[in-house]
XYZ file of C-alpha atoms in Angstrom:
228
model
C 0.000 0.000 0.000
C 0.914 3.784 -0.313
C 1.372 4.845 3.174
C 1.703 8.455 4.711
C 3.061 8.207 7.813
C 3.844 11.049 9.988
C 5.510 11.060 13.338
C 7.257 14.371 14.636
C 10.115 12.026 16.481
C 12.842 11.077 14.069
C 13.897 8.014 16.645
C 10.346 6.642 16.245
C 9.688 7.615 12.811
C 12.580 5.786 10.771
C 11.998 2.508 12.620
C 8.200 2.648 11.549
C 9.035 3.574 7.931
C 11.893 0.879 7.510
C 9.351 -2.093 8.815
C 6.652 -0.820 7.009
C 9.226 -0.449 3.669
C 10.354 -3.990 4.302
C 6.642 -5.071 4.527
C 6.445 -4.060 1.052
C 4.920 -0.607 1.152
C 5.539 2.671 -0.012
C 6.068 5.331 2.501
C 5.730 8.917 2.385
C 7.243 9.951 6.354
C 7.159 13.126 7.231
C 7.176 15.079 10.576
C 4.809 17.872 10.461
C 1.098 18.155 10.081
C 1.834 20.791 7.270
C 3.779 19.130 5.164
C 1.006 15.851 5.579
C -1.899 17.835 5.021
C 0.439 19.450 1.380
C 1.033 15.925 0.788
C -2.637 14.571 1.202
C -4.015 17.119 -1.666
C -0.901 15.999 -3.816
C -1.644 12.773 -3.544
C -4.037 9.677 -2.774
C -3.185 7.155 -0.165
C -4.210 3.760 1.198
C -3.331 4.252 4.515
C -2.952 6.885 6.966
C -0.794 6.561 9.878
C -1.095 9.768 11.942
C 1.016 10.702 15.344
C -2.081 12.463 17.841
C 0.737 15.210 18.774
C 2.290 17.209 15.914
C 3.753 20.567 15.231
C 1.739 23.199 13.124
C -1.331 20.477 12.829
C -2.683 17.870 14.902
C -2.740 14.741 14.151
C -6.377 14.601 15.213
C -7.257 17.684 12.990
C -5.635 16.049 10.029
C -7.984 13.650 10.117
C -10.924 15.718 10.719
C -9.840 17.358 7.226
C -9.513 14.373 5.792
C -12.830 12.804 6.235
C -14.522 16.238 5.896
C -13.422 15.788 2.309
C -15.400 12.663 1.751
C -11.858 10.872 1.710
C -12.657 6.932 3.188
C -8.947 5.610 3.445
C -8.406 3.879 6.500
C -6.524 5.987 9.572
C -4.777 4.488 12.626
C -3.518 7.131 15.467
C -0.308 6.546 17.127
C -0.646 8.344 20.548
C 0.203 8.063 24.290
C -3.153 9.262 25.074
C -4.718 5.885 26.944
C -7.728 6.991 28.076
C -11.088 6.384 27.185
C -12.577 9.940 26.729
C -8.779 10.113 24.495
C -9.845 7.205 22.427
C -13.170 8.222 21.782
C -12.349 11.863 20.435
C -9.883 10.351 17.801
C -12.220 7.431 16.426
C -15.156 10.240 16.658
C -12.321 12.368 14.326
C -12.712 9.683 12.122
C -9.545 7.431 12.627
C -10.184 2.946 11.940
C -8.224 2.386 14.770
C -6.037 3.305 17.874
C -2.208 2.201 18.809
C -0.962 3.694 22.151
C 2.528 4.065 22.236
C 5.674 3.069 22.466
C 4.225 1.133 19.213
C 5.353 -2.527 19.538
C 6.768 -2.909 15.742
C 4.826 -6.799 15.157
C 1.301 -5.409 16.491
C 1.766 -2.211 14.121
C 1.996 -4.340 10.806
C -0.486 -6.843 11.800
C -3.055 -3.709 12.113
C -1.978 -2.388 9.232
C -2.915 -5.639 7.422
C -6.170 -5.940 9.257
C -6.493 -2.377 8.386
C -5.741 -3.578 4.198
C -8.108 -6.253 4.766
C -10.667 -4.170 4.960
C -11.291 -3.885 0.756
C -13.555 -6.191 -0.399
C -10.991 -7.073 -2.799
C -9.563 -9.127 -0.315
C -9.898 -12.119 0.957
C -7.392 -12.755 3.839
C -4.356 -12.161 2.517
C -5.163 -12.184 -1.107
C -6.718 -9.993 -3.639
C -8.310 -10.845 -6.137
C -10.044 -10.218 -9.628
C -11.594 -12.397 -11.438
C -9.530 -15.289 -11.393
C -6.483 -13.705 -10.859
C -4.859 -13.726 -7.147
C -2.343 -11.919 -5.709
C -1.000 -13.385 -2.655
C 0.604 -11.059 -0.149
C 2.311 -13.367 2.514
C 4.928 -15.310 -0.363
C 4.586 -12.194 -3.267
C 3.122 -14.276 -5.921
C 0.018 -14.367 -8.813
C -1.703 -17.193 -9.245
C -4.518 -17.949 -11.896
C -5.409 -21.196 -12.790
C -3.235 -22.890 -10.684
C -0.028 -21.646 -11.854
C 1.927 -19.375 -10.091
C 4.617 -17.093 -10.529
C 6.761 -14.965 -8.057
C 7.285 -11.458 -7.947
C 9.651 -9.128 -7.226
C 8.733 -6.400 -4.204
C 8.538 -3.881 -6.891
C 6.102 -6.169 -9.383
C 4.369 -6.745 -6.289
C 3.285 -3.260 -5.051
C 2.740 -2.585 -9.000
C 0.430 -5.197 -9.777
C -1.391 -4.371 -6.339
C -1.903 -0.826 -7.309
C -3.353 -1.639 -11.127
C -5.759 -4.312 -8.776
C -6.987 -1.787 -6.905
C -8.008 0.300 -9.608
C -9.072 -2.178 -12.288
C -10.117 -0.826 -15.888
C -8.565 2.622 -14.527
C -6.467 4.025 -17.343
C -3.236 5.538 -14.640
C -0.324 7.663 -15.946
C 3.470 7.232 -15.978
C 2.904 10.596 -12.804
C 0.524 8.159 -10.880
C 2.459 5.146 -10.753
C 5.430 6.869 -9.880
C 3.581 8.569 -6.908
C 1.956 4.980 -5.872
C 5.327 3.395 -5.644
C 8.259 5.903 -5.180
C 8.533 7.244 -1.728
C 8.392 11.519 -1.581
C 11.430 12.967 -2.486
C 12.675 9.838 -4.442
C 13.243 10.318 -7.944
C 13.122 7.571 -10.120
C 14.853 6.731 -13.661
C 13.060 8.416 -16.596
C 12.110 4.813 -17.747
C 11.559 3.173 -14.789
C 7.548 2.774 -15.057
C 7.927 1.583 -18.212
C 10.737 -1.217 -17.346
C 8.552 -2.356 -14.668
C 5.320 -2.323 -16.642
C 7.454 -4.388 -19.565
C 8.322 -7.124 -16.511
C 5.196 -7.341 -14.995
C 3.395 -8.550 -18.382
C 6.246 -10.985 -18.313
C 4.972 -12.302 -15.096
C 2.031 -11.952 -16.384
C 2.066 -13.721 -19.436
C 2.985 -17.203 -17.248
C -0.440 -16.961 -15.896
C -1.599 -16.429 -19.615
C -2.912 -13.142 -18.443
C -0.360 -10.597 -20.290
C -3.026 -8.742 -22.449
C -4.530 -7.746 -19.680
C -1.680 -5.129 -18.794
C -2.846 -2.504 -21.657
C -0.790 0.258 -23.012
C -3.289 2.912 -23.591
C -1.189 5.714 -26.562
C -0.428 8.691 -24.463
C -2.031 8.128 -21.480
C -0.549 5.345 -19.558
C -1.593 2.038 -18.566
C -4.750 0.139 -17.577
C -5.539 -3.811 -16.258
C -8.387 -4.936 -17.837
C -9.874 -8.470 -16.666
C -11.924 -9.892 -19.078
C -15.908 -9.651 -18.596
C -16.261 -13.652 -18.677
C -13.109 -14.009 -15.177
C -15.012 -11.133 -13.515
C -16.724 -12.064 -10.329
């Protein structure tokens, strides 16, 4: 998933990002409620992980803003707030859930994969179209019954094209979905990854449905007949 994280203590922050990273994410960390609410009208996330306290703008008010704009991405609030009246205000603010701190690393990433869960794309740990499955615990596609591995980078690309099937997404898209803020990719590096993941793809007999649409970008297209 794309991930904003933001957590105003550097010696909490980079230990969330790396396991997060290594999870297979894409992280966006920052430590200011500015520069997160900047970065929320740049860009569209799948997951919100907001620190209560912040400079500038509180965690609680960025989520406020957030919903206020109809936006329905899950939110979990890191805080040491343990109270009840505490836990109350930031659900009522609109946050999914509620991790006091000092954040215990495991119990983070399982919540943020009860958190991914939530899509009725998937189905425990897989999502699926049609007949196609990706499988997030071993980083593979499957479609009937073979199977092929991915790479971390396939992986969070061919997640990203299944959660927004028949959606045509430019080159400026996928780079935001998958490069971290402030990275900047190779000038070809969509299009390598796009040319191996119909690779992958076409194991599964499923490369045509990776389309190159002139001009615009790409779009995965599951035929009408595999739909479910």
């Amino acid at each position: 998933m794309l991930i904003l994280l933001v957590e105003d203590d550097i010696a909490q922050l980079e230990p969330l990002r790396s396991a997060l990273s290594k999870a297979g994410h894409t992280i966006d960390a920052v430590e200011d409620g500015e520069t997160a609410q900047w970065l929320l009208s740049q860009k569209d996330y799948d997951l919100l992980i907001l620190d209560w306290m912040l400079p500038k703008v509180s965690g609680v008010q960025l989520c406020q803003e957030y919903r206020s704009l109809g936006k329905t991405a899950p939110v979990l609030m890191l805080t040491a707030k343990d109270t009840t009246l505490d836990k109350v205000t930031g659900l009522d603010a609109g946050a999914d859930d509620y991790l006091v701190k000092p954040v215990d690393i495991v119990e983070l990433l399982a919540r943020v994969r009860a958190l991914a869960r939530r899509s009725p794309l998937w189905q425990g740990d897989t999502l699926s179209l049609g007949d196609l499955h990706l499988n997030l615990n071993n980083l593979t596609i499957e479609r009937n019954q073979l199977l092929v591995q991915l790479s971390g980078r396939e992986f969070q690309l061919m997640e990203y094209l299944m959660r927004h099937p028949h959606q045509v997404l430019s080159h400026n898209q996928i780079e935001q979905a998958l490069w971290e803020w402030g990275t900047e990719p190779e000038s070809n590096a969509v299009t390598t990854l796009v040319r191996r993941l119909r690779q992958r793809l076409q194991t599964v007999g499923a490369k045509d449905w990776l389309e190159n649409v002139y001009g615009m970008g790409y779009r995965l297209s599951i035929p009408e007949k595999t739909e479910e």
